[in-house]
Coordinates of C-alpha atoms and ligand atoms in Angstrom, one line a residue:
M1 CA 68.7 96.4 61.1
N2 CA 68.5 92.6 61.7
L3 CA 69.2 91.8 65.3
E4 CA 70.1 88.1 64.9
K5 CA 72.6 89.0 62.0
I6 CA 74.3 91.7 64.1
L7 CA 74.6 89.5 67.2
Y8 CA 76.6 86.9 65.2
K9 CA 78.8 89.3 63.2
D10 CA 82.5 89.2 63.9
E11 CA 83.1 93.0 63.7
L12 CA 80.4 95.6 64.6
S13 CA 80.2 99.1 63.2
K14 CA 79.5 102.1 65.5
E15 CA 75.9 102.2 64.1
E16 CA 75.4 98.5 64.9
I17 CA 76.7 99.1 68.5
I18 CA 74.3 102.0 68.9
F19 CA 71.4 99.8 67.6
L20 CA 72.2 97.2 70.2
L21 CA 72.5 99.8 73.0
N22 CA 69.1 101.2 72.0
L23 CA 67.3 97.8 72.3
S24 CA 64.3 97.9 74.7
D25 CA 62.0 95.0 73.9
E26 CA 62.3 92.3 76.6
R27 CA 62.8 89.5 74.1
D28 CA 65.4 91.4 72.2
L29 CA 67.3 92.2 75.4
Q30 CA 67.2 88.5 76.4
K31 CA 68.7 87.7 72.9
L32 CA 71.5 90.2 73.5
F33 CA 72.3 88.9 77.0
N34 CA 72.2 85.3 75.8
R35 CA 74.6 86.1 72.9
A36 CA 77.0 87.9 75.3
D37 CA 76.9 84.9 77.6
E38 CA 77.7 82.6 74.7
V39 CA 80.7 84.8 73.7
R40 CA 81.8 84.9 77.3
A41 CA 81.7 81.1 77.6
K42 CA 83.6 80.7 74.3
Y43 CA 86.4 83.2 75.1
C44 CA 86.6 83.0 78.9
G45 CA 85.1 79.7 80.0
D46 CA 82.9 79.3 83.0
E47 CA 85.4 80.4 85.7
V48 CA 84.8 83.6 87.5
H49 CA 88.0 85.4 88.6
L50 CA 88.0 87.1 92.0
R51 CA 90.2 90.2 92.6
G52 CA 90.6 91.2 96.2
I53 CA 90.7 95.0 96.5
I54 CA 92.5 97.0 99.2
D55 CA 91.4 100.7 99.1
F56 CA 94.4 101.9 101.0
S57 CA 94.0 105.7 100.9
N58 CA 91.0 107.9 100.2
Y59 CA 93.1 111.0 99.8
C60 CA 93.0 112.4 96.3
E61 CA 94.6 115.4 94.6
Q62 CA 92.1 115.5 91.8
N63 CA 88.6 117.0 91.7
C64 CA 86.5 114.8 89.4
L65 CA 83.0 116.1 89.5
Y66 CA 81.3 112.8 90.1
C67 CA 83.6 111.3 92.8
G68 CA 83.2 111.5 96.5
L69 CA 86.9 111.3 97.1
R70 CA 87.5 114.6 95.2
A71 CA 89.9 116.9 97.0
D72 CA 87.3 119.6 97.6
N73 CA 85.0 117.2 99.6
T74 CA 85.9 118.5 103.0
K75 CA 83.1 116.4 104.6
L76 CA 84.9 113.1 104.0
Q77 CA 87.0 111.7 106.8
R78 CA 90.3 110.8 105.2
Y79 CA 92.6 107.9 106.0
R80 CA 95.8 106.3 104.9
M81 CA 96.7 102.7 105.6
S82 CA 100.3 102.0 106.7
P83 CA 102.4 99.6 104.5
E84 CA 102.2 97.0 107.3
E85 CA 98.4 97.2 107.3
I86 CA 98.3 96.9 103.5
I87 CA 100.7 93.9 103.5
E88 CA 98.7 92.2 106.3
T89 CA 95.5 92.7 104.4
A90 CA 97.1 91.2 101.3
K91 CA 98.0 88.1 103.3
Q92 CA 94.3 87.8 104.3
I93 CA 93.3 87.9 100.7
I94 CA 95.8 85.3 99.7
N95 CA 94.7 83.1 102.7
S96 CA 91.1 83.2 101.5
G97 CA 92.2 81.7 98.1
I98 CA 92.2 84.8 95.9
F99 CA 95.3 85.3 93.7
T100 CA 94.9 88.9 92.4
I101 CA 95.4 91.8 94.8
V102 CA 94.2 95.2 93.6
L103 CA 96.0 98.1 95.4
Q104 CA 93.7 101.1 94.9
S105 CA 93.7 104.7 96.1
G106 CA 92.9 108.2 95.0
E107 CA 95.7 110.1 93.4
D108 CA 97.8 110.3 96.5
N109 CA 101.4 111.2 96.1
Y110 CA 102.0 110.7 99.8
Y111 CA 102.8 107.1 98.7
D112 CA 105.8 107.9 96.7
T113 CA 107.6 105.7 94.1
D114 CA 109.7 103.8 96.7
L115 CA 106.9 103.2 99.2
I116 CA 104.6 101.7 96.5
A117 CA 107.6 99.6 95.2
Y118 CA 108.3 98.4 98.7
I119 CA 104.6 97.3 99.2
I120 CA 104.5 95.5 95.8
Y121 CA 107.8 93.7 96.5
S122 CA 106.8 92.7 100.0
I123 CA 103.5 91.2 98.8
K124 CA 105.3 89.3 96.0
Q125 CA 107.5 87.7 98.6
I126 CA 104.4 86.1 100.2
A127 CA 103.0 84.2 97.2
D128 CA 102.8 84.1 93.4
V129 CA 99.9 86.5 93.2
A130 CA 99.1 89.1 90.5
I131 CA 99.2 92.7 91.6
T132 CA 97.0 95.3 90.0
L133 CA 97.7 98.9 90.7
S134 CA 94.8 101.4 90.5
L135 CA 96.5 104.7 91.7
G136 CA 95.3 107.1 89.0
E137 CA 97.7 109.0 86.7
R138 CA 101.2 108.8 88.0
G139 CA 104.7 109.5 86.6
F140 CA 105.9 107.4 83.7
D141 CA 109.1 106.6 85.6
E142 CA 107.0 105.4 88.5
Y143 CA 105.1 103.0 86.3
Q144 CA 108.4 101.6 85.2
T145 CA 109.8 101.2 88.7
W146 CA 106.6 99.5 89.9
R147 CA 106.7 97.1 87.0
I148 CA 110.2 96.1 87.9
A149 CA 109.2 95.7 91.6
G150 CA 106.6 93.1 90.4
A151 CA 103.3 94.9 89.5
D152 CA 101.5 92.9 86.8
R153 CA 98.5 95.0 85.9
Y154 CA 97.3 98.6 85.9
L155 CA 93.7 99.8 86.0
L156 CA 93.1 103.4 84.8
K157 CA 89.6 104.0 83.6
H158 CA 89.1 106.6 80.8
E159 CA 85.4 107.1 82.0
T160 CA 84.4 108.8 78.7
A161 CA 85.9 108.8 75.2
N162 CA 84.3 112.2 74.5
P163 CA 87.1 114.7 74.9
K164 CA 84.7 117.6 75.7
L165 CA 82.9 115.7 78.4
Y166 CA 86.2 114.4 79.7
S167 CA 87.5 117.9 80.3
I168 CA 84.2 118.9 82.0
Y169 CA 84.3 115.9 84.4
H170 CA 88.0 116.1 85.2
L171 CA 88.9 119.6 85.9
H172 CA 92.7 119.5 85.3
Q173 CA 93.0 116.4 83.1
Q174 CA 92.7 115.7 79.4
L175 CA 91.6 112.6 77.5
N176 CA 94.6 112.5 75.3
E177 CA 96.9 112.4 78.3
R178 CA 94.9 109.5 79.8
I179 CA 95.2 107.6 76.6
A180 CA 99.0 108.3 76.5
H181 CA 99.3 106.8 80.0
L182 CA 97.3 103.7 79.0
K183 CA 99.5 103.2 75.9
F184 CA 102.7 103.7 77.9
L185 CA 101.5 101.2 80.5
K186 CA 100.9 98.6 77.8
K187 CA 104.4 99.3 76.3
L188 CA 105.9 98.5 79.7
G189 CA 104.2 95.0 79.7
Y190 CA 101.4 95.7 82.2
Q191 CA 98.1 94.0 81.6
V192 CA 96.0 97.1 81.2
G193 CA 92.4 97.7 82.3
S194 CA 90.3 100.7 81.5
G195 CA 86.6 101.4 80.9
N196 CA 83.8 104.0 81.2
M197 CA 81.1 105.2 83.6
I198 CA 77.6 104.8 82.3
G199 CA 74.9 107.4 82.9
L200 CA 77.2 110.4 83.6
P201 CA 75.4 113.8 83.0
M202 CA 75.3 114.9 79.4
Q203 CA 76.5 111.5 78.1
T204 CA 74.8 110.1 75.0
I205 CA 74.4 106.5 73.6
E206 CA 76.8 107.6 70.9
D207 CA 79.4 108.4 73.6
I208 CA 79.0 104.9 75.1
A209 CA 79.5 103.3 71.7
D210 CA 82.7 105.4 71.4
D211 CA 83.7 104.1 74.8
I212 CA 83.4 100.5 73.7
L213 CA 85.3 101.2 70.5
L214 CA 88.1 103.0 72.4
C215 CA 88.5 99.9 74.6
K216 CA 88.8 97.9 71.4
E217 CA 91.4 100.3 69.9
L218 CA 93.5 100.2 73.1
D219 CA 93.4 96.3 72.9
L220 CA 92.7 96.2 76.7
D221 CA 93.1 93.1 78.9
M222 CA 90.3 94.2 81.2
A223 CA 87.4 96.6 80.6
A224 CA 85.0 97.8 83.3
F225 CA 81.7 99.4 82.6
G226 CA 80.2 100.7 85.9
P227 CA 77.1 102.7 86.5
F228 CA 77.2 106.4 87.7
I229 CA 75.8 106.7 91.2
P230 CA 75.6 110.3 92.6
S231 CA 77.8 110.9 95.6
P232 CA 76.9 113.4 98.4
F233 CA 79.0 116.5 98.7
T234 CA 79.9 116.5 95.0
P235 CA 78.6 118.8 92.2
Y236 CA 76.7 115.9 90.7
R237 CA 75.0 114.9 94.0
N238 CA 71.5 115.6 92.6
K239 CA 71.9 113.9 89.2
K240 CA 70.1 110.8 88.3
P241 CA 71.9 107.4 88.8
A242 CA 72.5 105.2 85.7
S243 CA 69.9 102.7 84.7
V244 CA 70.6 99.0 85.5
E245 CA 69.3 98.1 82.0
L246 CA 71.7 100.4 80.2
T247 CA 74.6 99.2 82.3
L248 CA 73.8 95.6 81.4
K249 CA 73.4 96.4 77.8
T250 CA 76.7 98.1 77.7
M251 CA 78.5 95.1 79.3
A252 CA 76.8 92.7 76.9
V253 CA 77.6 94.7 73.8
A254 CA 81.2 95.2 75.1
R255 CA 81.6 91.4 75.5
I256 CA 80.4 90.8 71.9
V257 CA 82.7 93.5 70.5
L258 CA 85.8 92.9 72.7
K259 CA 85.6 89.1 73.1
S260 CA 88.7 88.0 74.9
V261 CA 88.8 90.6 77.6
H262 CA 88.1 90.4 81.4
I263 CA 84.9 92.3 82.3
P264 CA 83.9 92.7 85.9
A265 CA 80.4 92.6 87.4
T266 CA 81.1 95.8 89.4
T267 CA 80.2 96.5 93.0
A268 CA 78.5 99.7 91.7
L269 CA 76.1 97.5 89.7
A270 CA 75.4 95.4 92.8
T271 CA 74.7 98.6 94.7
I272 CA 72.0 99.8 92.3
D273 CA 70.4 96.4 91.9
E274 CA 70.3 93.7 94.6
D275 CA 70.9 91.0 91.9
G276 CA 73.3 93.2 90.0
R277 CA 76.3 90.8 90.3
I278 CA 74.4 87.8 89.0
K279 CA 72.8 89.8 86.2
G280 CA 76.2 91.1 85.2
L281 CA 77.7 87.6 85.2
K282 CA 74.9 86.5 82.9
A283 CA 75.4 89.5 80.6
G284 CA 79.0 88.9 79.7
A285 CA 81.0 89.5 82.9
N286 CA 83.6 87.0 84.2
V287 CA 85.2 88.9 87.1
V288 CA 84.1 90.0 90.6
M289 CA 86.1 92.3 92.7
P290 CA 85.3 91.9 96.4
D291 CA 86.5 94.6 98.8
F292 CA 88.9 93.5 101.5
T293 CA 89.6 97.0 102.9
P294 CA 89.5 96.5 106.7
F295 CA 87.2 98.4 109.1
P296 CA 86.9 101.3 109.8
Y297 CA 88.5 102.4 106.5
R298 CA 86.2 100.6 104.1
E299 CA 83.2 102.8 105.1
Q300 CA 85.2 105.9 104.3
Y301 CA 86.1 105.0 100.7
Q302 CA 83.0 106.8 99.5
I303 CA 83.4 107.2 95.8
Y304 CA 79.6 107.1 95.7
A305 CA 76.8 106.6 98.3
N306 CA 75.7 103.3 100.0
R307 CA 78.2 101.0 98.5
K308 CA 77.2 97.3 98.5
C309 CA 78.6 95.0 101.2
M310 CA 80.1 97.9 103.3
S311 CA 79.0 96.4 106.6
D312 CA 80.0 92.8 105.7
D313 CA 83.1 91.2 107.2
P314 CA 85.5 90.9 104.3
K315 CA 86.4 87.4 105.4
S316 CA 82.9 86.1 104.8
C317 CA 82.9 87.7 101.4
R318 CA 84.4 84.8 99.5
S319 CA 81.8 82.2 100.7
C320 CA 78.9 84.6 100.0
L321 CA 80.3 85.1 96.4
Q322 CA 80.9 81.4 96.0
L323 CA 77.2 80.7 96.7
Q324 CA 76.1 83.3 94.2
I325 CA 78.5 82.2 91.5
E326 CA 77.7 78.5 91.9
S327 CA 73.9 79.2 91.9
I328 CA 74.3 80.1 88.2
G329 CA 76.4 77.0 87.3
R330 CA 79.7 78.9 87.3
K331 CA 82.8 78.3 89.5
I332 CA 85.4 80.4 91.2
S333 CA 88.8 80.2 89.4
T334 CA 91.8 79.0 91.3
S335 CA 94.3 80.7 89.0
R336 CA 95.6 84.3 88.9
G337 CA 93.3 85.0 86.0
D338 CA 95.9 86.7 83.8
S339 CA 95.1 88.4 80.5
L340 CA 93.1 86.1 78.1
K341 CA 95.3 87.6 75.4
M342 CA 98.5 86.2 76.9
H343 CA 97.0 82.7 76.4
L344 CA 96.1 83.5 72.9
N345 CA 99.6 84.7 72.1
S346 CA 101.3 81.7 73.8
Ligands
SF4_1 S1 87.8 109.5 90.3 FE1 89.8 109.0 91.1 S2 91.1 110.8 90.5 FE2 89.0 111.5 90.4 S3 88.5 112.4 92.4 FE3 87.9 110.2 92.5 S4 89.6 109.1 93.3 FE4 90.3 111.1 92.6

């Protein structure tokens, strides 16, 4: 296959995606990252969108094999933030000049439909910010209520497009159900985010190609490709972490295939590589999601081990990120950073 030709094609086949994911020569990799950066500049511009995350509960009713928040992890100290604490943290995010707030938790039905709706509505009264929910699979009627209350976006990663692997990793969940939730969220008018985890046990390059193609089929507004990092006290605690190179290749190929989609340089990537954020931003990413969860809770949101920036004061996060982003000639966006597809359609 001819690398240059593939990099400039408008539509890529699964075989071509696999070819790109298998690149290993340094010069070829640089060509791939450069092309992804070009596509990012064309479809997203040079602005980097910040999304302030509040991990408001680390309780979870699920038991995903790779995740430190899984219900069977009795070693984890659990917490739940009160609505007042969540709303106060949202104010701090807004005051630091960030216009998307991500409300994230495990699947925790303690926060029922009305309580989540109240939190969304209260934050929306403070400023015109976008609210992303990342609460796992919840009821279809709940999605509807929260949309009416003002939620703009929903993040629900599919993790793998391989149904067999999906049912191994997620003990009581099925891939077709997850896809049905994603489609329903889209129907309700949410800007929808999904994505995979790279380097999970038993996953192949073909699976990763299918992950990217599923993101395309779902016509996502945001797609996240984060590396697997083993978490203590989980069945996968002794498995190998994902490689930085494969993670960057996946992000770059995804950018070339998906084009006008938001792609984050994840905190997990920054955790396995000191320069992970910058490398991600140069390989197709246009979003960074700093964690604003207050102490002491932030240290207890242990999806995986040794998360980056855990000991940093959330308030100093923005200036640190600004320095990093400006060092590569990019700038922090001052907008909400809504779906790039909304602009295309308007
Ligand atoms: S991945 Fe999500 S649903 Fe699964 S155990 Fe972790 S927090 Fe719960």
